[in-house]
Amino acid sequence: CTDDKLAHGILVLSDANAAFKLKEDPHRQQFLWIDDLDGNEMNTLLDKFDVLSTDAAASTELRRRLRDEVGANAQGLFKTAAKAKSAAAAAVKALPADATEAERVATASASQRRVFERFIDEKQRDAFDEVDNLLTRSKSKGDFRRLLLALLNNPSGVRQREVHFSATEANEEFKTKGFRAITYNSEVKLFQFYSKAHQYPAGLWFEREA
C-alpha cells in the first residue's frame, strides 16, 4: 500500500487481511497484491534447494499437489524446502558407512517427500477447520456460506455486489486465526479463497453436508 502525498511510504502487510485495519483513502492509497509463486517460480525455488528432484514420478506428483492443492506461498515453501533438506541430510547421515550411493539418494528422496507430504496434509487439515469454523461458528455464517458457494463457482474471485456482502461487515473474523478461509484482494476488489488449500476443503464440506 502506498500513500502518495503524506509519507511517500510503502507498507508491507504481514497478512492479506491486515488491509482491513487500514482506513479507506482511495485518493492517496494504491494496493499492490503479491500472489503466490507460479508453477515455474515454485519449481525454481525447489530446484535451488535441490529437493523433490529425484524419483521423477513421485517428485513430480508432489510438486503438482503443492501447486494445485496447497498453493506456492513463498514463505511456507521456503521453510518447508529448508526443513526437507535438513531432514534428508540427517537421514543420510544415519545410514551405515558402507551404504551405496543409490541407497543414499533413495533415503534422502524419501525423507524429503515425507516432509512435503506432512506439510500438504497439515495445510489441508487446517484449511478444512477454517472453512468449517466460518460455516458453523461465525456470527455471519449465512453470508460466508453464500460467499463460499459463489467462490466455488468462480475461484478466481467474486465481487462484493455479486453476493451482497460487505468486506468490512465481518472483518474481525477475516483476521481471526481459525477463520481465515477467505480473503479480500484490495487491488482488484474481489473476494478470494485465502489460499489454494481452502478451495478443495470448501467443496468437500458442502459435499459432506449434502
XYZ file of C-alpha atoms in Angstrom:
210
model
C 0.000 0.000 0.000
C 1.450 3.401 -0.882
C 0.490 6.825 0.444
C 1.482 9.227 -2.324
C 1.169 12.651 -0.678
C 1.656 12.269 3.037
C 4.505 9.858 3.690
C 5.575 8.622 0.275
C 5.903 5.296 2.033
C 5.247 1.653 1.343
C 3.512 -0.509 3.929
C 4.283 -4.207 3.679
C 1.396 -6.010 5.361
C 2.133 -9.307 7.061
C -1.217 -10.767 6.058
C -3.623 -10.007 3.218
C -6.491 -9.418 5.619
C -4.457 -6.871 7.567
C -5.660 -4.417 4.918
C -8.948 -4.243 6.841
C -7.112 -2.329 9.578
C -6.353 0.497 7.166
C -8.839 3.310 6.764
C -10.096 3.695 3.227
C -8.345 6.544 1.441
C -8.581 5.708 -2.275
C -7.274 9.096 -3.425
C -3.910 8.571 -1.740
C -3.579 4.798 -1.479
C -2.728 2.186 -4.043
C -2.756 -1.501 -3.207
C -0.360 -3.986 -4.746
C -1.322 -7.640 -4.340
C 1.570 -10.128 -4.079
C 0.276 -13.520 -5.108
C 1.722 -16.994 -4.582
C 4.563 -18.191 -6.779
C 3.502 -19.558 -10.141
C 4.487 -23.069 -11.212
C 7.793 -22.069 -12.776
C 8.793 -19.928 -9.790
C 7.893 -22.739 -7.403
C 9.999 -25.219 -9.374
C 12.920 -22.798 -9.421
C 12.796 -22.453 -5.633
C 12.617 -26.227 -5.093
C 15.449 -26.790 -7.569
C 17.566 -24.221 -5.767
C 17.162 -26.212 -2.551
C 17.712 -29.435 -4.528
C 14.575 -31.020 -3.086
C 11.974 -33.158 -4.865
C 14.466 -33.555 -7.692
C 14.912 -37.342 -7.740
C 12.435 -40.208 -8.170
C 10.816 -38.308 -11.003
C 7.251 -39.654 -10.833
C 6.811 -39.210 -7.073
C 8.523 -35.821 -7.009
C 6.510 -34.526 -9.956
C 3.275 -35.589 -8.287
C 4.215 -33.844 -5.033
C 5.114 -30.685 -6.926
C 1.723 -30.829 -8.639
C -0.046 -31.242 -5.301
C 1.836 -28.286 -3.850
C 0.838 -26.089 -6.780
C -2.773 -27.243 -7.144
C -3.865 -28.315 -3.672
C -1.942 -26.008 -1.331
C -0.610 -23.090 -3.327
C 3.000 -21.997 -3.587
C 3.191 -19.424 -0.821
C 6.804 -18.296 -0.931
C 7.392 -18.150 2.831
C 5.782 -21.509 3.589
C 7.501 -23.185 0.673
C 10.900 -21.753 1.609
C 10.617 -23.034 5.192
C 9.389 -26.459 4.110
C 12.108 -26.845 1.497
C 14.770 -25.962 4.080
C 13.222 -28.434 6.542
C 13.147 -31.170 3.889
C 16.779 -30.608 3.008
C 17.815 -30.822 6.678
C 15.710 -33.952 7.228
C 17.291 -35.616 4.205
C 20.794 -34.793 5.402
C 20.033 -36.262 8.828
C 18.551 -39.413 7.313
C 21.583 -39.961 5.079
C 23.952 -39.356 7.997
C 22.201 -42.121 9.941
C 22.906 -44.707 7.210
C 25.696 -47.257 7.647
C 29.082 -46.134 6.422
C 29.026 -48.715 3.641
C 25.680 -47.548 2.204
C 25.742 -47.263 -1.556
C 25.192 -44.010 -3.418
C 21.871 -45.331 -4.681
C 20.780 -46.042 -1.095
C 21.806 -42.554 -0.036
C 19.850 -40.931 -2.859
C 16.774 -43.073 -2.176
C 16.899 -42.325 1.558
C 17.256 -38.579 1.003
C 14.430 -38.551 -1.541
C 12.033 -40.499 0.704
C 12.822 -38.239 3.659
C 12.153 -35.108 1.616
C 8.844 -36.491 0.340
C 7.668 -37.253 3.878
C 8.297 -33.655 4.921
C 6.280 -32.301 1.992
C 3.504 -34.874 2.438
C 3.112 -33.806 6.079
C 3.129 -30.160 5.029
C 0.341 -30.729 2.484
C -1.728 -32.795 4.933
C -1.377 -30.198 7.693
C -2.285 -27.303 5.405
C -5.376 -29.084 4.119
C -6.478 -30.148 7.593
C -6.106 -26.607 8.925
C -7.916 -25.233 5.869
C -10.878 -27.573 6.383
C -11.125 -26.467 10.027
C -11.129 -22.807 8.964
C -13.863 -23.427 6.399
C -15.871 -25.336 8.989
C -15.470 -22.521 11.528
C -16.763 -19.946 9.050
C -19.790 -22.084 8.217
C -20.694 -23.224 11.718
C -19.258 -20.780 14.285
C -19.146 -17.421 12.508
C -21.563 -14.663 13.515
C -22.052 -14.086 9.786
C -22.171 -17.747 8.738
C -25.089 -17.158 6.356
C -23.100 -14.526 4.471
C -19.996 -16.690 4.424
C -21.986 -19.670 3.185
C -23.257 -17.642 0.243
C -19.770 -16.303 -0.421
C -18.062 -19.707 -0.302
C -20.608 -21.200 -2.697
C -20.038 -18.281 -5.075
C -16.263 -18.799 -4.872
C -16.599 -22.493 -5.640
C -18.383 -21.494 -8.835
C -15.795 -18.820 -9.609
C -12.486 -19.493 -7.765
C -10.751 -16.554 -9.449
C -12.794 -14.160 -7.311
C -16.206 -12.698 -6.572
C -17.164 -9.032 -6.382
C -18.948 -7.621 -3.341
C -22.074 -6.686 -5.241
C -22.416 -10.222 -6.628
C -23.023 -11.651 -3.164
C -24.356 -8.513 -1.428
C -21.714 -8.849 1.262
C -19.563 -6.043 2.625
C -15.895 -6.833 3.196
C -15.947 -4.891 6.454
C -19.057 -6.500 7.953
C -17.084 -9.415 9.341
C -13.594 -8.038 9.387
C -12.766 -9.437 12.826
C -13.459 -12.928 11.541
C -11.442 -12.265 8.418
C -8.492 -11.504 10.703
C -9.091 -14.067 13.459
C -6.921 -17.162 13.467
C -9.018 -20.215 12.743
C -11.471 -18.358 10.496
C -9.249 -17.198 7.637
C -10.630 -19.225 4.753
C -11.471 -16.156 2.660
C -9.556 -13.002 1.882
C -10.373 -9.751 0.118
C -8.000 -8.717 -2.641
C -7.905 -4.942 -2.218
C -6.115 -4.380 -5.512
C -8.804 -5.899 -7.738
C -11.708 -5.606 -5.241
C -12.508 -9.320 -5.181
C -13.219 -11.884 -2.501
C -10.970 -14.906 -2.998
C -10.071 -18.102 -1.196
C -7.384 -17.331 1.373
C -5.173 -19.916 -0.324
C -5.395 -22.790 -2.788
C -5.569 -25.059 0.250
C -9.041 -23.714 1.138
C -10.756 -24.359 -2.187
C -10.818 -28.176 -2.041
C -11.938 -28.370 1.625
C -14.750 -25.913 0.895
C -16.079 -28.184 -1.844
C -15.642 -31.209 0.409
C -17.567 -29.503 3.236
C -20.620 -28.953 1.070
C -20.381 -32.474 -0.371
C -20.480 -33.915 3.146
C -23.423 -31.696 4.054
C -25.378 -32.983 1.078
